Coordinates of C-alpha atoms and ligand atoms in Angstrom, one line a residue:
M1 CA 144.9 110.6 233.5
K2 CA 145.9 106.7 233.4
K3 CA 148.2 105.6 230.8
T4 CA 148.7 101.8 230.1
I5 CA 150.2 99.9 227.2
F6 CA 147.4 98.7 225.0
G7 CA 149.7 96.6 222.4
K8 CA 152.8 96.9 220.0
L9 CA 152.5 97.6 216.4
P10 CA 154.4 95.3 213.9
D11 CA 157.1 97.8 213.7
G12 CA 157.5 97.7 217.4
R13 CA 156.0 101.1 218.3
E14 CA 154.1 101.0 221.3
V15 CA 150.2 102.0 221.4
H16 CA 148.9 103.5 224.6
Q17 CA 145.6 103.5 226.1
Y18 CA 144.4 106.6 228.2
T19 CA 141.6 106.7 230.8
L20 CA 139.8 110.0 231.1
K21 CA 137.7 110.3 234.4
N22 CA 135.3 113.1 235.3
R23 CA 134.0 113.8 238.8
S24 CA 130.7 111.9 238.3
G25 CA 132.6 108.6 238.0
A26 CA 132.3 108.4 234.0
T27 CA 134.9 107.4 231.9
A28 CA 136.2 107.5 228.5
Q29 CA 139.2 105.3 227.1
I30 CA 141.5 106.4 223.9
I31 CA 144.2 104.8 222.1
D32 CA 146.7 106.5 220.5
Y33 CA 146.2 104.3 217.3
G34 CA 143.6 105.7 215.2
A35 CA 142.8 108.2 218.0
A36 CA 140.1 105.9 218.7
V37 CA 137.8 105.8 221.8
T38 CA 137.8 102.4 223.2
S39 CA 134.9 102.7 225.8
L40 CA 132.9 105.3 227.1
K41 CA 131.0 104.5 230.7
V42 CA 128.1 106.7 231.4
P43 CA 125.2 106.0 234.1
D44 CA 121.9 105.0 233.3
R45 CA 119.0 106.2 235.1
N46 CA 119.8 104.4 238.2
G47 CA 123.3 105.7 238.2
K48 CA 124.5 102.2 236.9
M49 CA 127.5 102.6 234.5
G50 CA 127.5 100.9 231.1
D51 CA 129.8 101.0 228.2
V52 CA 127.9 102.7 225.1
V53 CA 130.4 102.1 222.4
M54 CA 131.7 99.0 220.3
G55 CA 135.5 98.3 220.4
Y56 CA 138.0 95.7 220.2
D57 CA 139.8 93.9 223.4
S58 CA 143.1 94.0 221.9
L59 CA 145.2 96.2 219.5
Q60 CA 145.2 93.5 216.7
G61 CA 141.2 94.2 216.4
Y62 CA 141.6 97.7 215.6
I63 CA 144.7 96.8 213.1
D64 CA 142.5 94.3 211.3
G65 CA 139.4 96.0 211.9
T66 CA 137.2 97.4 208.8
S67 CA 134.4 99.2 210.6
Y68 CA 136.5 102.3 212.0
F69 CA 135.2 101.6 215.4
G70 CA 135.5 104.7 217.7
A71 CA 138.2 106.2 215.4
I72 CA 138.8 109.4 213.9
V73 CA 138.3 109.2 210.3
G74 CA 140.3 111.4 207.5
R75 CA 141.3 113.2 205.9
Y76 CA 138.0 112.8 204.3
G77 CA 135.0 111.3 206.1
N78 CA 132.7 109.4 203.8
R79 CA 133.0 109.2 200.1
I80 CA 134.5 110.9 197.2
G81 CA 133.2 109.8 193.9
K82 CA 135.9 107.8 192.0
G83 CA 138.4 109.2 194.8
H84 CA 138.7 112.1 192.1
F85 CA 138.6 115.8 192.5
Q86 CA 139.8 118.9 191.1
L87 CA 141.2 121.8 193.2
D88 CA 142.5 125.1 191.8
G89 CA 142.5 123.6 188.2
K90 CA 144.6 120.5 189.2
D91 CA 143.5 116.8 189.2
Y92 CA 144.0 114.9 192.3
Q93 CA 143.4 110.8 192.5
L94 CA 142.9 109.4 195.7
T95 CA 143.2 105.7 196.6
I96 CA 139.9 103.7 195.8
N97 CA 138.8 101.6 198.6
D98 CA 135.0 101.1 198.4
G99 CA 133.7 99.8 195.1
E100 CA 135.1 102.3 192.7
N101 CA 134.9 105.5 195.4
H102 CA 137.2 106.8 198.1
L103 CA 135.9 106.2 201.6
H104 CA 137.0 107.5 204.9
G105 CA 140.5 108.5 203.9
G106 CA 141.5 105.6 202.0
K107 CA 143.5 102.3 202.7
T108 CA 145.5 103.9 205.6
G109 CA 143.3 106.7 206.7
F110 CA 143.6 108.5 210.1
N111 CA 141.9 105.2 211.8
K112 CA 145.2 103.2 211.0
V113 CA 147.9 105.6 211.8
L114 CA 149.6 106.1 215.3
W115 CA 148.8 109.8 216.9
D116 CA 151.0 111.7 219.1
A117 CA 149.3 112.1 222.4
K118 CA 149.7 114.1 225.5
A119 CA 147.4 115.4 228.4
G120 CA 145.3 118.5 227.3
N121 CA 145.7 121.7 229.0
S122 CA 141.9 122.1 230.0
E123 CA 140.4 122.1 233.5
E124 CA 138.4 118.8 232.2
A125 CA 140.0 115.4 232.0
S126 CA 141.3 115.8 228.2
L127 CA 143.8 114.3 225.9
R128 CA 145.5 115.9 222.9
L129 CA 146.4 113.6 219.9
Q130 CA 148.3 115.2 216.7
Y131 CA 148.7 113.6 213.4
I132 CA 151.2 115.0 210.6
S133 CA 149.8 113.4 207.1
R134 CA 152.5 114.2 204.8
D135 CA 152.0 115.8 201.2
G136 CA 150.7 113.0 198.9
E137 CA 149.3 110.5 201.6
E138 CA 146.4 108.4 199.8
G139 CA 146.8 110.9 197.1
Y140 CA 145.6 114.0 198.9
P141 CA 147.7 117.1 198.5
G142 CA 149.6 119.1 201.1
T143 CA 151.2 118.2 204.7
V144 CA 148.2 118.4 206.8
T145 CA 148.6 118.7 211.0
L146 CA 145.6 117.7 212.7
I147 CA 144.9 117.8 216.5
V148 CA 142.2 116.5 218.1
T149 CA 141.3 117.2 221.8
Y150 CA 139.0 115.0 223.7
A151 CA 137.5 116.3 226.8
L152 CA 135.1 114.3 229.4
T153 CA 133.3 117.2 231.2
D154 CA 132.0 117.0 234.6
K155 CA 128.4 117.3 232.9
N156 CA 128.9 113.6 231.0
E157 CA 129.8 115.4 227.8
L158 CA 132.4 113.8 225.5
R159 CA 133.8 117.0 223.4
I160 CA 135.8 116.7 220.6
D161 CA 137.7 119.7 219.1
Y162 CA 139.7 119.5 215.9
E163 CA 142.0 121.9 214.7
G164 CA 144.0 121.4 211.3
T165 CA 146.5 123.3 209.2
T166 CA 148.2 122.6 205.9
D167 CA 151.1 123.9 203.7
K168 CA 149.4 123.5 200.1
P169 CA 145.7 123.9 199.3
T170 CA 144.0 120.7 200.0
I171 CA 140.2 119.3 201.3
L172 CA 140.0 118.2 205.0
N173 CA 136.8 116.8 206.6
P174 CA 137.4 114.6 209.6
T175 CA 134.7 113.1 211.6
H176 CA 134.4 110.6 214.7
H177 CA 133.0 107.3 214.0
S178 CA 131.9 105.8 217.4
Y179 CA 129.1 103.0 217.1
F180 CA 126.6 103.8 219.8
N181 CA 124.2 101.4 221.9
L182 CA 122.9 103.6 224.7
S183 CA 121.2 100.0 226.5
G184 CA 125.0 99.4 227.5
S185 CA 124.9 96.1 225.7
F186 CA 125.3 95.0 222.0
D187 CA 123.5 92.1 222.0
D188 CA 120.0 94.0 221.1
T189 CA 119.7 96.1 218.0
I190 CA 119.3 99.8 218.1
L191 CA 115.9 99.7 216.3
N192 CA 114.2 100.7 219.5
H193 CA 116.3 103.6 219.8
L194 CA 114.2 107.0 219.5
L195 CA 116.2 109.3 217.3
M196 CA 115.5 112.8 216.6
I197 CA 117.9 114.6 213.8
D198 CA 117.1 118.6 213.2
A199 CA 117.2 118.8 209.8
D200 CA 114.6 119.3 207.1
G201 CA 116.3 117.6 204.0
I202 CA 118.9 114.8 203.1
T203 CA 121.4 114.7 200.2
P204 CA 120.0 111.6 198.6
V205 CA 122.5 109.5 197.0
G206 CA 122.7 106.7 194.1
K207 CA 124.1 103.5 194.0
G208 CA 127.5 103.3 195.5
L209 CA 126.3 106.1 197.9
I210 CA 127.5 108.9 196.0
P211 CA 125.2 112.0 196.5
T212 CA 123.1 113.4 193.5
G213 CA 123.8 116.7 194.3
Q214 CA 120.1 117.4 195.2
I215 CA 118.8 118.2 198.7
E216 CA 115.7 116.4 199.0
S217 CA 112.9 117.1 201.9
V218 CA 112.4 114.8 204.4
A219 CA 108.8 115.4 204.8
K220 CA 106.5 112.2 204.3
T221 CA 109.5 109.9 203.9
P222 CA 111.3 107.6 206.2
M223 CA 114.1 110.0 206.9
D224 CA 111.7 112.2 208.7
F225 CA 113.4 112.4 212.4
R226 CA 112.1 115.8 213.0
T227 CA 110.2 114.8 216.0
P228 CA 111.8 111.4 217.5
M229 CA 111.0 108.3 215.7
A230 CA 112.1 104.6 216.7
I231 CA 115.0 103.9 214.3
G232 CA 113.1 100.7 213.5
A233 CA 109.8 102.1 212.7
H234 CA 110.2 102.7 208.9
I235 CA 114.1 101.2 208.2
N236 CA 112.4 98.3 206.2
D237 CA 110.1 100.4 204.1
E238 CA 110.2 100.3 200.3
N239 CA 112.1 103.4 199.8
E240 CA 114.9 103.6 197.1
Q241 CA 117.3 105.7 199.6
L242 CA 117.0 102.8 202.2
V243 CA 117.5 100.4 199.4
F244 CA 120.6 102.0 198.4
G245 CA 122.0 102.5 201.8
K246 CA 120.7 98.7 203.2
G247 CA 119.3 100.9 205.8
Y248 CA 119.9 104.2 207.1
D249 CA 123.3 105.4 205.7
H250 CA 122.6 109.0 204.7
N251 CA 123.7 112.8 205.4
W252 CA 121.3 114.9 206.9
V253 CA 121.4 118.6 206.2
L254 CA 121.4 120.1 209.4
K255 CA 119.4 123.1 210.3
G256 CA 120.9 126.3 212.2
G257 CA 123.7 127.5 209.9
A258 CA 127.3 125.7 210.2
G259 CA 130.0 127.3 212.2
K260 CA 128.0 127.6 215.3
V261 CA 127.7 124.7 217.8
R262 CA 124.1 123.9 218.0
K263 CA 122.1 121.0 219.1
V264 CA 121.5 118.7 216.1
A265 CA 120.5 115.5 217.3
E266 CA 119.1 113.4 220.0
L267 CA 119.1 109.5 220.7
Y268 CA 117.2 107.9 223.5
E269 CA 116.7 104.3 224.7
A270 CA 113.9 103.8 227.2
G271 CA 115.4 100.6 228.8
S272 CA 118.3 102.4 230.5
G273 CA 116.9 105.9 230.3
R274 CA 119.9 106.8 228.6
M275 CA 119.9 110.0 226.2
M276 CA 122.5 111.3 224.2
T277 CA 122.4 114.9 222.4
V278 CA 124.6 115.6 219.7
L279 CA 125.6 119.3 219.3
T280 CA 128.3 120.4 216.6
D281 CA 129.1 123.1 214.3
Q282 CA 129.0 121.1 211.2
P283 CA 126.7 121.5 208.2
G284 CA 125.9 117.5 208.0
L285 CA 125.4 114.7 210.1
Q286 CA 125.7 110.9 208.6
F287 CA 123.3 108.7 210.3
Y288 CA 124.6 105.0 209.8
S289 CA 122.5 102.5 211.2
G290 CA 125.4 99.5 211.4
N291 CA 123.7 97.9 208.1
F292 CA 127.2 96.4 207.2
L293 CA 128.0 94.8 210.7
D294 CA 127.5 91.0 210.4
G295 CA 128.5 89.7 213.4
S296 CA 132.0 88.4 212.3
A297 CA 134.0 91.4 214.1
K298 CA 135.0 90.0 217.5
G299 CA 134.2 92.8 219.9
K300 CA 134.8 93.5 223.5
N301 CA 134.2 90.7 226.0
G302 CA 133.9 88.2 223.0
A303 CA 130.5 90.5 221.6
A304 CA 129.6 89.3 218.2
Y305 CA 128.2 92.8 216.7
G306 CA 125.4 91.9 214.8
R307 CA 123.7 93.9 211.9
R308 CA 122.3 97.3 213.3
S309 CA 123.5 96.4 216.8
G310 CA 125.2 100.2 216.8
L311 CA 124.9 103.3 215.3
C312 CA 126.9 106.1 214.1
L313 CA 126.2 110.0 214.0
E314 CA 129.1 111.7 212.3
A315 CA 129.4 115.4 212.2
Q316 CA 130.9 116.4 209.2
A317 CA 130.6 118.5 205.8
F318 CA 128.5 116.5 203.2
P319 CA 129.8 113.4 201.2
D320 CA 131.3 114.0 197.8
T321 CA 131.8 117.7 198.4
P322 CA 134.9 118.4 196.3
N323 CA 132.9 117.3 193.3
K324 CA 129.8 119.2 194.5
P325 CA 130.6 123.0 194.0
Q326 CA 126.9 123.9 195.8
F327 CA 128.0 121.8 198.9
P328 CA 129.5 124.0 201.8
S329 CA 133.2 124.0 201.0
V330 CA 135.8 121.6 202.3
T331 CA 138.8 123.5 201.0
L332 CA 141.7 124.4 203.3
R333 CA 144.3 126.9 202.3
P334 CA 148.1 127.5 204.0
G335 CA 147.3 130.4 206.5
Q336 CA 143.6 129.2 207.3
K337 CA 142.7 127.0 210.4
Y338 CA 140.3 124.1 210.2
R339 CA 138.1 123.8 213.1
Q340 CA 135.3 121.5 214.4
T341 CA 133.7 121.0 217.6
T342 CA 131.2 118.2 218.2
I343 CA 129.8 117.1 221.6
Y344 CA 128.4 113.9 222.5
A345 CA 126.4 114.8 225.9
F346 CA 124.9 112.2 228.0
S347 CA 121.9 112.3 230.3
T348 CA 118.9 110.3 231.5
R349 CA 115.1 110.5 232.1
Ligands
BGC1 C1 129.4 104.9 206.3 C2 129.0 103.5 205.8 C3 130.2 102.8 205.7 C4 130.9 102.6 207.4 C5 132.0 101.6 207.5 C6 130.0 104.9 207.5 O1 130.3 106.3 208.0 O2 128.6 106.0 205.9 O3 128.6 103.4 204.3 O4 129.9 101.4 205.3 O5 131.1 104.1 207.7 O6 132.1 101.1 208.6

């Protein structure tokens, strides 16, 4: 594993970039700031490597950025209504950083902190990152220790394993926030990518993108990705959910029971032949079609990432679960272990 200096934080601490390379020549680069994947190079159908994730050239981009490029998001991926919840009868108020709501862990989420990194101890090329989030950080109770291990397997899979513990009852729902464009170029939108999501329902949202608490069938709606569909096919339909999200920005209720790693989604780009299969043990998948990108972020090699030029597939529990007792729980108690495995597997056809 190659380790280089990526930059220095304002307080003088060094940020490093690690390069994982597998036996088939694919590479993943990760920085210890935000535990962010900064590049992911995988072959197209002719064997030509292409970088399929968004990122910045320099540390300053990650420090200033507001789009969570490639980062580990936490403690809570996605929104908590009004940043408020109760646990064991106690009230907690989290930082408000998205309208009147809490998003992606708050002002200084896991994407804006320096993690401790070391080589993983598996056979594959892997990196183990640890962050200790203190009691009260962004309003969350309990000191949480989260360990995230990235592995780049010889089968061109980026596997992300999470392990979390706490010293007081708390909530934990981290996720990974890479923006993908399988063409390897971010000049084009992702509207021609074909997407399949193995889900019969979504958790519909209201204004502000907080779930209503219902589960709505995808049948006969633009949310029906049960068989592969071009993302652009219905993204501009007159549909209340698409209006609220300014496109796709919703949680799909995955089939096949959480707790078991299973295939939940497939993304395909015909030009390059690249296919990405998503496997996870999580109950939900947030599909975000990059609606809020506006070309203002200065990306790698001078790229101006335009609206819908990349998309996120974020495996996680459902948004606003702490206020929706009917959703699968995100409570973590002392003595318990939080676990997640999510795999982005690359192939071609
Ligand atoms: C959310 C979007 C949000 C974006 C931030 C996504 O995970 O679903 O609503 O704007 O992250 O870049």
